[in-house]
Coordinates of N, CA, C and O in Angstrom, one line a residue:
M1 N 0.8 -0.9 -0.7 CA 0.6 -0.1 -0.3 C 0.9 1.4 -0.3 O 0.6 2.3 -1.0
K2 N 2.3 1.3 1.1 CA 3.1 2.5 0.7 C 4.1 2.8 -1.3 O 3.3 3.8 -1.0
E3 N 4.1 1.8 -1.5 CA 4.5 2.0 -3.0 C 3.0 2.9 -3.8 O 3.0 3.5 -4.6
N4 N 2.7 2.2 -3.9 CA 0.7 1.0 -5.2 C 0.1 2.8 -4.4 O -0.9 3.2 -5.5
R5 N -0.6 3.1 -3.3 CA -1.4 3.6 -2.7 C -0.4 4.5 -2.2 O -1.1 5.1 0.0
R6 N 0.2 5.6 -2.0 CA 0.8 6.9 -1.2 C -0.9 7.7 -0.6 O -0.5 7.3 0.4
H7 N -1.2 8.0 -1.5 CA -2.2 9.3 -0.7 C -2.6 7.9 0.5 O -3.5 9.0 1.9
A8 N -3.6 6.3 0.0 CA -3.9 5.5 1.1 C -3.0 5.6 2.6 O -3.5 5.4 3.2
W9 N -1.8 5.4 2.3 CA -1.2 5.5 3.3 C -0.1 5.9 4.4 O -1.0 6.5 4.9
V10 N -0.5 7.1 3.5 CA -0.5 9.0 4.5 C -1.6 9.0 5.5 O -1.1 9.2 6.6
Q11 N -2.9 8.8 4.7 CA -4.5 9.1 5.7 C -4.1 8.5 6.7 O -4.6 8.4 7.4
F12 N -3.5 7.2 6.3 CA -3.2 6.3 7.4 C -2.3 6.5 8.3 O -2.2 6.2 9.7
S13 N -1.6 6.4 7.7 CA -0.3 6.4 9.3 C -0.2 7.9 9.0 O 1.5 7.9 10.3
G14 N -0.3 9.1 8.3 CA -0.1 10.4 8.7 C 1.5 11.4 8.6 O 1.9 12.1 8.7
E15 N 2.0 10.3 7.1 CA 3.6 11.3 7.5 C 3.2 11.2 5.6 O 2.5 10.5 5.0
G16 N 3.8 12.4 5.6 CA 3.7 13.0 4.5 C 2.6 13.8 4.5 O 1.9 13.3 4.8
S17 N 1.7 13.7 3.0 CA 1.7 14.5 2.4 C 0.8 13.0 1.6 O 0.5 12.5 0.9
A18 N -0.6 13.3 2.0 CA -1.7 13.1 1.5 C -1.7 13.1 -0.1 O -2.6 12.3 -1.2
M19 N -1.1 13.7 -0.8 CA -1.2 14.0 -2.2 C -0.3 13.4 -2.9 O 0.4 13.2 -2.7
V20 N -1.1 12.8 -4.2 CA -0.6 11.6 -5.3 C 0.8 12.9 -5.7 O 2.1 11.8 -5.3
I21 N 0.3 13.8 -6.6 CA 1.2 14.9 -7.1 C 1.0 15.4 -7.0 O -0.4 16.6 -7.3
S22 N 1.5 16.5 -6.4 CA 1.5 18.5 -5.2 C 0.8 18.2 -6.7 O 1.9 18.2 -7.7
P23 N -0.1 19.8 -6.5 CA 0.0 21.2 -7.2 C 0.8 21.5 -7.6 O 1.6 21.8 -7.2
P24 N 1.3 22.3 -9.1 CA 2.1 22.5 -9.1 C 2.1 24.5 -8.6 O 1.4 24.6 -8.3
E25 N 3.6 24.9 -8.1 CA 3.9 26.5 -7.8 C 2.6 27.3 -8.8 O 2.6 27.2 -9.6
G26 N 2.5 27.9 -7.7 CA 2.6 29.9 -8.3 C 1.8 30.1 -7.6 O 1.7 30.0 -6.2
H27 N 1.3 31.3 -7.9 CA 0.5 32.0 -7.3 C -1.2 31.4 -6.7 O -1.6 31.5 -7.7
P28 N -1.2 33.0 -5.6 CA -2.9 31.8 -4.8 C -3.5 32.5 -5.5 O -4.9 31.6 -5.6
L29 N -3.5 33.5 -6.4 CA -5.0 34.3 -6.6 C -4.3 34.1 -8.2 O -5.2 34.1 -9.2
D30 N -3.6 33.1 -9.3 CA -3.7 32.3 -10.4 C -5.4 32.3 -11.3 O -5.7 31.8 -10.3
L31 N -5.5 32.1 -12.0 CA -6.9 31.4 -12.0 C -6.8 30.8 -13.1 O -6.2 30.8 -14.3
I32 N -7.5 29.7 -12.3 CA -7.5 28.3 -13.3 C -8.8 27.4 -13.8 O -9.9 27.6 -13.0
D33 N -9.2 27.2 -14.9 CA -10.1 26.7 -15.5 C -10.5 26.1 -15.5 O -10.0 23.9 -15.0
I34 N -11.5 24.8 -16.1 CA -12.7 23.5 -15.2 C -11.3 23.1 -15.7 O -11.3 21.4 -14.8
G35 N -10.5 22.9 -16.9 CA -9.4 21.3 -17.6 C -8.4 21.7 -16.4 O -7.4 20.1 -16.7
G36 N -8.0 22.7 -16.2 CA -6.6 23.0 -15.0 C -6.9 22.5 -13.9 O -6.4 21.3 -13.2
Y37 N -8.7 22.4 -12.9 CA -9.7 22.1 -11.9 C -8.9 20.6 -12.2 O -8.5 20.0 -11.0
A38 N -9.4 20.0 -13.6 CA -10.5 18.4 -12.9 C -8.2 17.5 -13.1 O -7.8 16.7 -12.7
E39 N -7.1 18.4 -13.9 CA -5.7 18.3 -14.5 C -5.0 18.1 -12.9 O -4.9 17.1 -11.7
I40 N -5.9 19.1 -11.9 CA -4.5 19.2 -10.4 C -5.1 18.9 -9.8 O -4.3 18.1 -8.8
M41 N -6.9 18.3 -10.1 CA -7.7 17.5 -9.0 C -7.1 16.0 -9.1 O -6.5 15.2 -8.1
G42 N -6.7 15.7 -10.7 CA -6.7 13.9 -11.0 C -5.5 13.5 -10.2 O -5.4 12.8 -9.7
N43 N -4.6 14.3 -10.2 CA -3.1 14.5 -10.2 C -3.1 13.9 -8.9 O -2.4 13.4 -8.6
A44 N -4.0 15.1 -7.9 CA -3.7 15.2 -6.5 C -4.0 13.7 -5.9 O -3.3 14.0 -5.2
T45 N -5.4 13.7 -6.5 CA -6.1 12.4 -5.9 C -5.7 10.8 -6.1 O -6.1 10.0 -5.2
R46 N -5.1 11.4 -7.3 CA -5.3 9.3 -8.2 C -3.8 9.7 -8.4 O -3.5 8.2 -9.4
G47 N -2.8 10.2 -9.0 CA -1.7 10.4 -9.9 C -2.0 10.7 -11.6 O -1.3 10.3 -12.4
R48 N -3.0 11.0 -12.3 CA -3.8 11.0 -13.6 C -4.8 12.2 -13.4 O -5.4 12.0 -13.0
P49 N -5.4 13.3 -14.6 CA -5.6 13.5 -15.1 C -7.5 13.7 -14.7 O -7.7 11.7 -15.4
V50 N -8.0 14.0 -14.3 CA -9.6 14.1 -14.0 C -10.3 13.9 -15.5 O -9.7 14.5 -16.1
E51 N -11.3 13.4 -16.1 CA -12.1 14.0 -16.9 C -12.3 15.4 -17.5 O -13.7 14.9 -15.5
R52 N -12.5 16.1 -18.0 CA -13.0 17.1 -17.5 C -14.8 17.2 -17.6 O -15.0 18.2 -16.8
G53 N -14.9 16.0 -18.7 CA -16.5 16.6 -18.0 C -17.0 15.7 -16.8 O -18.4 16.5 -15.6
T54 N -16.1 14.9 -15.7 CA -16.0 15.0 -14.7 C -16.8 15.5 -13.4 O -17.1 16.1 -12.7
L55 N -15.2 16.4 -13.5 CA -14.7 17.8 -13.4 C -16.2 18.3 -13.3 O -17.4 19.2 -12.5
Q56 N -17.1 18.1 -14.4 CA -18.7 19.6 -15.1 C -19.2 19.3 -14.3 O -20.2 19.4 -13.9
S57 N -19.9 17.5 -14.3 CA -21.0 16.8 -13.4 C -20.4 17.7 -11.3 O -21.7 17.6 -11.4
Y58 N -20.0 17.2 -11.2 CA -19.6 18.0 -9.9 C -19.5 18.7 -9.3 O -19.9 19.0 -8.6
K59 N -19.3 20.1 -10.0 CA -19.7 21.4 -10.1 C -21.3 21.9 -9.8 O -21.7 22.5 -9.3
S60 N -22.3 20.3 -11.1 CA -23.1 20.5 -11.7 C -24.2 20.2 -10.4 O -25.1 21.0 -9.4
R61 N -23.4 19.1 -9.9 CA -24.2 18.4 -8.1 C -23.8 20.0 -7.1 O -24.0 19.0 -5.7
G62 N -22.8 20.7 -7.2 CA -23.0 21.6 -6.1 C -21.2 20.4 -4.9 O -20.8 21.1 -4.1
E63 N -20.5 19.5 -5.3 CA -19.8 19.0 -5.3 C -18.0 19.8 -5.3 O -17.0 19.1 -4.2
I64 N -17.8 20.8 -6.1 CA -16.6 21.1 -6.0 C -17.1 22.8 -5.6 O -18.5 23.7 -6.0
P65 N -16.3 24.5 -4.9 CA -17.2 25.0 -5.0 C -16.9 26.1 -6.4 O -16.6 25.6 -7.2
P66 N -17.6 27.0 -5.8 CA -18.3 27.6 -6.4 C -16.6 28.2 -7.2 O -16.1 28.3 -6.8
P67 N -17.0 28.9 -8.6 CA -16.2 29.3 -9.3 C -16.2 30.7 -8.8 O -17.0 31.4 -8.0
D68 N -14.5 31.3 -8.6 CA -14.4 33.0 -8.0 C -14.8 33.7 -9.0 O -14.7 34.8 -9.2
R69 N -14.6 33.5 -10.6 CA -14.2 34.5 -11.3 C -16.4 33.5 -12.7 O -15.7 33.1 -12.7
K70 N -16.4 34.8 -13.5 CA -17.5 33.7 -13.8 C -17.7 35.3 -15.3 O -16.7 36.2 -15.2
R71 N -18.0 34.8 -16.3 CA -18.0 35.2 -17.8 C -18.4 36.4 -17.5 O -19.4 36.5 -16.8
G72 N -18.4 37.9 -17.2 CA -18.9 39.5 -17.7 C -19.3 39.5 -15.4 O -20.5 40.3 -15.6
D73 N -18.0 39.6 -15.4 CA -18.2 39.6 -13.7 C -17.3 40.7 -13.6 O -17.8 41.4 -12.2
R74 N -17.2 41.7 -14.8 CA -17.0 42.7 -14.5 C -15.7 42.8 -14.1 O -15.1 44.6 -13.2
K75 N -14.5 42.0 -13.7 CA -14.1 42.2 -12.8 C -12.4 41.9 -14.3 O -12.7 41.6 -15.3
K76 N -11.0 42.4 -13.3 CA -9.8 42.6 -14.6 C -9.2 41.1 -14.1 O -9.7 41.0 -12.7
P77 N -9.3 40.3 -14.9 CA -9.0 40.3 -16.6 C -9.8 39.6 -15.9 O -10.9 39.5 -15.8
P78 N -10.7 40.8 -17.7 CA -12.0 40.3 -18.5 C -11.9 38.2 -18.6 O -10.5 37.7 -18.4
V79 N -11.9 37.5 -18.3 CA -12.6 36.6 -18.4 C -13.6 35.7 -19.1 O -15.2 36.7 -19.0
F80 N -14.2 34.6 -19.9 CA -14.2 33.6 -20.7 C -14.5 32.6 -20.2 O -15.2 32.6 -21.3
E81 N -14.9 32.1 -19.3 CA -15.2 31.0 -18.4 C -14.7 31.0 -17.2 O -14.2 31.8 -16.4
D82 N -15.7 30.8 -16.4 CA -15.4 30.4 -14.9 C -14.7 29.6 -14.3 O -13.3 28.4 -15.5
M83 N -14.0 30.2 -13.8 CA -12.5 30.6 -13.1 C -12.2 30.5 -12.0 O -13.1 30.4 -11.1
W84 N -12.2 29.8 -11.1 CA -11.4 29.5 -9.7 C -9.9 30.0 -9.6 O -8.7 29.9 -10.4
F85 N -9.1 30.4 -8.1 CA -7.6 30.8 -7.4 C -6.9 29.0 -7.8 O -7.5 28.4 -7.4
R86 N -5.8 29.2 -7.9 CA -5.1 28.5 -7.4 C -5.8 28.2 -5.2 O -6.0 26.9 -5.5
K87 N -5.7 29.2 -5.1 CA -5.7 28.9 -3.4 C -7.7 28.6 -3.1 O -7.6 27.1 -2.9
T88 N -8.5 28.8 -3.8 CA -9.4 27.7 -4.0 C -9.7 26.2 -4.3 O -9.6 25.1 -3.9
I89 N -8.7 26.3 -4.9 CA -8.0 24.2 -5.8 C -7.8 23.6 -4.1 O -8.0 22.4 -4.3
E90 N -6.9 25.0 -4.4 CA -5.5 23.7 -3.0 C -6.1 23.8 -1.7 O -7.2 23.0 -1.3
D91 N -7.3 25.1 -1.4 CA -7.8 24.7 -0.4 C -9.3 23.2 -0.1 O -9.6 22.2 0.8
D92 N -9.7 22.5 -1.8 CA -10.8 22.0 -1.5 C -9.5 20.7 -1.7 O -10.3 19.7 -1.2
L93 N -8.8 20.9 -1.8 CA -8.3 19.4 -2.2 C -7.7 18.6 -0.7 O -7.5 17.9 -0.2
R94 N -7.5 20.2 -0.2 CA -7.1 20.1 1.3 C -8.0 19.1 1.5 O -7.9 18.2 2.5
K95 N -9.3 20.2 1.7 CA -10.2 19.0 2.7 C -11.2 17.8 2.9 O -10.6 17.0 2.8
R96 N -10.6 17.6 1.2 CA -10.5 15.9 0.7 C -10.3 15.0 1.1 O -10.1 14.3 0.9
R97 N -9.0 15.6 1.1 CA -7.4 14.0 2.4 C -7.9 14.6 2.8 O -7.7 13.7 3.0
Q98 N -8.5 15.8 4.3 CA -8.8 15.9 5.8 C -9.7 14.4 5.3 O -10.2 14.4 6.7
G99 N -11.0 14.1 4.6 CA -11.8 12.9 5.0 C -13.4 14.3 5.0 O -13.9 13.2 5.9
L100 N -13.5 15.4 5.0 CA -14.0 16.1 4.8 C -15.3 15.4 4.7 O -15.7 15.1 3.1
P101 N -16.6 15.3 4.7 CA -17.9 15.1 4.8 C -18.0 16.1 3.0 O -18.0 17.9 3.2
R102 N -18.6 15.8 2.0 CA -18.9 16.3 0.9 C -19.0 17.2 0.4 O -19.3 19.1 0.8
T103 N -21.1 17.2 2.1 CA -21.8 18.4 2.4 C -21.3 19.8 2.3 O -21.1 21.1 2.1
E104 N -19.9 19.8 3.4 CA -18.9 20.5 4.0 C -18.2 21.6 3.2 O -18.1 22.9 2.8
Q105 N -17.7 19.9 1.8 CA -16.3 20.6 1.2 C -17.6 21.6 0.6 O -17.0 22.4 0.6
A106 N -18.7 21.2 0.3 CA -20.0 22.2 -1.1 C -20.0 23.3 -1.0 O -21.5 24.2 -1.1
G107 N -20.7 23.2 0.6 CA -21.0 24.0 1.8 C -21.0 25.5 1.6 O -21.0 26.5 2.0
R108 N -19.9 26.4 0.4 CA -18.7 27.5 0.4 C -19.9 28.5 -0.8 O -19.2 29.2 -0.9
E109 N -20.6 28.4 -1.1 CA -21.8 28.8 -2.0 C -22.5 29.9 -1.2 O -23.1 29.5 0.5

């Protein structure tokens, strides 16, 4: 388990990071689209990206935080699709790795 399912071992033993592949470095206010969110989440939780459609389903069911920015929100820089701050994604992943109930995770709306 320690070799093949590192994230499960970390949760069990408490040693190290519970993320399979840590998110890439960047500024907390970097804007990331749903495809980037899917890649970061999948790499962190299972070592390979989640399909974009899967993350869109999570979004529609309220299983991920609402986007920080939306098309036409009149903020700068302008965005043309839903976008999340890097910090929002990383906070969501930390909560998931800690095993909080999904209702608590989605309660940010």
